[in-house]
């Protein structure tokens, strides 16, 4: 998935590492032919950028699915 390609060349090592983890996670979804929501992509982007922590990612996803 090329959604996060821009971060793979970042000089920020933490952004690159977070990107690799998200790409792996999203790639596993793709293997099972599951579509990744725009919500998850945007949440991942916020985490990669350092705007939210992994704990906040978890809470955000929990809240999102409670509303569904």
Coordinates of C-alpha atoms in Angstrom, one line a residue:
X1 CA 0.0 0.0 0.0
X2 CA 1.5 3.3 -1.1
X3 CA -0.6 5.5 1.3
X4 CA 2.3 6.1 3.6
X5 CA 5.1 6.1 1.0
X6 CA 6.0 9.7 1.8
X7 CA 7.0 8.8 5.4
X8 CA 9.3 6.0 4.4
X9 CA 11.9 8.6 3.2
X10 CA 11.5 10.8 6.3
X11 CA 14.6 11.8 8.1
X12 CA 12.6 11.2 11.3
X13 CA 13.5 7.6 12.3
X14 CA 10.4 7.3 14.6
X15 CA 8.1 8.2 11.7
X16 CA 9.7 5.7 9.5
X17 CA 9.4 3.0 12.1
X18 CA 5.7 3.8 12.8
X19 CA 5.1 3.8 9.1
X20 CA 6.6 0.3 8.7
X21 CA 4.4 -1.0 11.5
X22 CA 1.2 0.5 10.0
X23 CA 2.0 -0.8 6.5
X24 CA 2.5 -4.3 7.9
X25 CA -0.8 -4.1 9.8
X26 CA -2.7 -2.7 6.9
X27 CA -1.0 -5.2 4.6
X28 CA -2.4 -8.1 6.7
X29 CA -5.9 -6.7 6.1
X30 CA -5.2 -6.7 2.4
X31 CA -4.1 -10.3 2.5
X32 CA -7.5 -11.2 3.7
X33 CA -9.1 -9.1 1.1
X34 CA -10.4 -6.6 3.7
X35 CA -10.8 -3.0 2.9
X36 CA -9.2 -0.5 5.2
X37 CA -11.4 2.4 6.1
X38 CA -10.5 6.0 5.5
X39 CA -10.9 6.4 9.3
X40 CA -8.1 3.9 10.0
X41 CA -5.9 5.5 7.3
X42 CA -6.4 9.0 8.9
X43 CA -5.8 7.6 12.4
X44 CA -2.6 5.9 11.3
X45 CA -1.4 9.1 9.7
X46 CA -2.0 11.0 12.9
X47 CA 0.0 8.4 14.8
X48 CA 2.8 8.4 12.3
X49 CA 2.9 12.2 12.5
X50 CA 3.1 12.0 16.3
X51 CA -0.1 13.8 16.8
X52 CA -1.6 10.9 18.9
X53 CA -0.2 8.1 20.9
X54 CA -0.8 4.4 20.4
X55 CA -3.1 4.5 23.5
X56 CA -5.1 7.3 21.8
X57 CA -5.2 5.2 18.6
X58 CA -6.8 2.4 20.6
X59 CA -9.4 4.6 22.3
X60 CA -10.2 6.3 19.0
X61 CA -10.8 3.0 17.2
X62 CA -12.9 1.7 20.2
X63 CA -15.1 4.8 20.1
X64 CA -15.4 4.6 16.3
X65 CA -16.8 1.1 16.4
X66 CA -19.1 1.8 19.4
X67 CA -20.9 4.2 17.2
X68 CA -21.2 1.7 14.3

